[in-house]
XYZ file of C-alpha atoms in Angstrom:
234
model
C 133.287 43.637 -27.805
C 134.990 44.211 -24.328
C 134.652 41.234 -22.114
C 133.139 43.583 -19.417
C 130.188 44.150 -21.676
C 129.503 40.335 -21.671
C 128.999 40.218 -18.000
C 125.610 40.526 -16.184
C 124.949 44.115 -14.770
C 126.705 45.072 -11.500
C 129.071 42.052 -11.102
C 132.498 42.284 -9.449
C 135.694 41.056 -11.025
C 134.950 37.693 -9.638
C 132.174 35.248 -9.375
C 132.357 32.859 -6.442
C 130.654 29.785 -4.928
C 131.006 27.506 -2.119
C 132.302 24.024 -2.960
C 130.485 22.156 -0.262
C 127.484 22.448 1.911
C 129.597 22.084 5.152
C 131.716 25.165 3.980
C 128.509 27.101 3.556
C 127.160 25.971 7.041
C 130.355 26.830 8.873
C 130.551 30.120 7.172
C 126.798 30.866 8.088
C 127.288 29.650 11.577
C 130.376 31.932 12.139
C 128.945 35.018 10.499
C 125.640 34.734 12.357
C 127.525 34.521 15.724
C 129.649 37.590 14.619
C 126.676 39.472 13.769
C 125.087 39.030 17.233
C 128.248 39.383 19.100
C 129.339 42.705 17.239
C 125.975 44.152 16.635
C 126.699 44.038 13.007
C 124.213 43.324 10.255
C 127.005 42.818 7.654
C 129.703 40.870 9.359
C 132.689 39.976 7.268
C 135.351 37.314 8.364
C 138.646 36.201 6.805
C 138.635 32.627 5.698
C 141.349 31.737 8.240
C 139.070 32.756 11.038
C 136.438 30.164 9.905
C 138.372 27.425 8.404
C 141.788 27.703 9.891
C 145.107 28.656 8.219
C 146.246 28.186 4.597
C 145.529 24.854 3.208
C 142.675 24.377 5.611
C 140.870 26.901 3.327
C 141.406 25.037 0.175
C 138.345 23.272 -1.359
C 136.059 25.583 0.640
C 135.095 27.854 -2.255
C 136.063 28.571 -5.826
C 136.590 31.923 -7.553
C 135.838 32.161 -11.306
C 136.771 35.050 -13.478
C 137.318 35.779 -17.257
C 141.150 35.331 -17.856
C 142.541 38.828 -18.114
C 145.582 37.619 -20.195
C 143.591 35.477 -22.726
C 139.922 36.277 -22.397
C 138.912 34.205 -25.450
C 139.759 30.612 -26.172
C 140.724 29.280 -29.711
C 137.063 28.695 -30.314
C 136.060 32.209 -29.635
C 134.359 31.242 -26.410
C 135.094 33.242 -23.165
C 138.082 31.678 -21.262
C 137.476 31.294 -17.635
C 140.027 30.839 -14.882
C 139.388 29.225 -11.605
C 140.952 29.626 -8.215
C 140.742 28.176 -4.771
C 140.285 30.469 -1.890
C 143.261 30.504 0.616
C 144.038 32.898 3.440
C 143.089 36.140 1.372
C 139.535 34.992 1.100
C 136.718 36.764 2.819
C 133.324 35.747 3.855
C 130.431 38.104 3.720
C 127.043 37.872 5.264
C 124.088 40.192 5.233
C 121.307 39.858 7.877
C 118.124 41.803 8.870
C 116.295 41.645 12.054
C 113.258 39.235 12.177
C 109.694 40.471 12.763
C 108.901 40.932 16.410
C 112.351 42.030 17.435
C 112.089 44.694 20.112
C 113.850 48.019 20.346
C 117.076 46.670 21.738
C 117.753 44.751 18.538
C 118.291 40.914 18.079
C 119.084 39.179 21.233
C 119.683 35.645 19.874
C 120.660 34.156 16.450
C 116.975 33.100 15.666
C 116.159 36.817 15.515
C 118.474 37.361 12.585
C 117.299 36.629 8.896
C 119.956 35.856 6.310
C 119.761 38.009 3.201
C 122.898 36.848 1.479
C 126.021 34.950 2.093
C 129.074 34.700 -0.127
C 132.748 34.160 -0.314
C 135.002 36.581 -2.238
C 138.805 37.022 -2.795
C 140.530 39.737 -0.906
C 140.805 42.838 -3.194
C 142.680 46.085 -3.024
C 140.788 46.991 0.177
C 140.272 44.480 2.899
C 137.341 45.626 4.941
C 138.222 43.725 7.917
C 141.584 45.274 8.322
C 141.801 48.671 6.353
C 142.412 51.475 8.993
C 139.432 53.749 9.300
C 141.862 56.675 8.475
C 142.701 55.247 4.929
C 139.054 55.610 3.982
C 138.557 58.981 5.663
C 136.220 57.091 8.270
C 138.011 58.088 11.348
C 135.459 60.319 12.732
C 133.299 60.349 15.965
C 130.538 57.784 15.819
C 131.980 55.679 13.111
C 133.584 52.304 13.608
C 134.492 49.142 11.624
C 130.869 48.111 11.228
C 130.293 51.013 9.003
C 133.115 49.814 6.690
C 131.240 46.433 6.676
C 128.050 48.276 5.890
C 129.584 49.876 2.885
C 131.514 46.692 1.573
C 128.602 44.308 2.222
C 125.091 45.872 2.251
C 126.256 48.406 -0.401
C 128.440 46.153 -2.169
C 128.140 44.424 -5.533
C 126.447 41.372 -4.335
C 123.700 42.949 -1.848
C 123.072 46.605 -2.856
C 120.020 45.499 -4.914
C 118.486 43.979 -1.600
C 118.597 47.166 0.194
C 114.688 47.110 0.147
C 114.674 43.974 2.323
C 116.801 45.638 4.983
C 114.727 48.857 4.817
C 111.754 46.795 6.189
C 113.353 45.839 9.214
C 116.197 48.533 9.824
C 114.380 50.196 12.708
C 114.646 46.848 14.659
C 118.523 46.772 14.440
C 120.665 47.504 17.530
C 120.567 51.266 18.193
C 124.330 51.561 18.349
C 124.554 49.853 14.784
C 121.911 52.295 13.495
C 123.999 55.183 14.801
C 127.165 54.306 13.461
C 125.411 53.679 9.990
C 123.672 57.160 10.409
C 126.891 58.895 11.388
C 128.867 57.334 8.635
C 126.433 58.082 5.919
C 126.125 61.669 6.999
C 130.023 61.986 7.013
C 130.162 60.530 3.445
C 127.517 62.851 2.213
C 128.785 66.080 3.868
C 132.558 65.567 3.865
C 132.864 63.242 0.672
C 136.206 61.549 1.740
C 135.996 58.707 -0.858
C 136.633 59.296 -4.618
C 134.877 56.692 -7.019
C 138.131 54.496 -7.291
C 138.170 54.170 -3.594
C 134.480 53.237 -3.457
C 134.823 50.765 -6.264
C 137.993 49.131 -4.365
C 135.813 48.664 -1.329
C 132.328 47.731 -2.944
C 133.032 46.914 -6.476
C 130.165 49.100 -7.619
C 131.493 51.726 -10.061
C 130.008 55.185 -10.030
C 130.847 57.620 -13.006
C 131.840 60.548 -10.646
C 131.865 61.790 -7.067
C 128.764 63.684 -7.584
C 126.636 60.622 -8.453
C 128.185 58.609 -5.659
C 127.190 61.340 -3.108
C 123.811 61.612 -4.582
C 123.427 57.851 -4.110
C 124.663 57.972 -0.434
C 122.299 60.801 0.288
C 119.435 58.674 -1.040
C 120.633 55.684 1.153
C 120.461 57.958 4.181
C 117.014 59.284 3.273
C 115.808 55.858 2.628
C 116.824 54.342 5.863
C 116.368 57.347 8.164
C 114.002 59.819 6.691
C 111.239 57.680 5.227
C 112.243 58.378 1.538
C 110.077 55.977 -0.319
C 111.933 55.128 -3.550
C 114.821 52.528 -3.048
C 118.171 54.124 -4.165
C 119.513 52.375 -7.351
C 123.276 51.787 -7.865
C 124.544 51.950 -11.332
């Protein structure tokens, strides 16, 4: 049986965990501040930006994967490999506006609720640095925050929590809502990404571009047009 089939549904290549409470708290503090400063419900930060360069990142989080070279040990059990995050690590946060936030969006850190927070190794696409043109996102009204929206909110760790965001999305900053709206419309109408590029950004695999486009159209309708059924990623 392929080892991929033995993993839980919709998992990325790695599992990950924070190694200490201090590492988690520092990550949450930095991501929450970035969310407020940048008007971004899905901030993503490099490890270096939070913990400092190189060896300062060691011991903050651990990545866990099935060994691609030797997936099974001598006893037939799955063989896992572990690795420290260093400077290629990324920190993902997903937030939602708290109840009672006005039309201008959250004005302080207490007006943001954390949905999920996790470390992840840098992959083929770094959402904090990839040029917008590489993804076909270099269009009017779209900025870096839409890359973060795709990688984090529609990514492997948080896409099942889209319903939690839907309840509060109309309380987000107007400029954030507009970049998400413009980005989703662009993806649906112009279809700049193929399924391999989407997987490299989100670790969610679609069978073909048609199903990816249909999913993104449903996300748009769910967040902006009152579509009631939550879109389901494969």
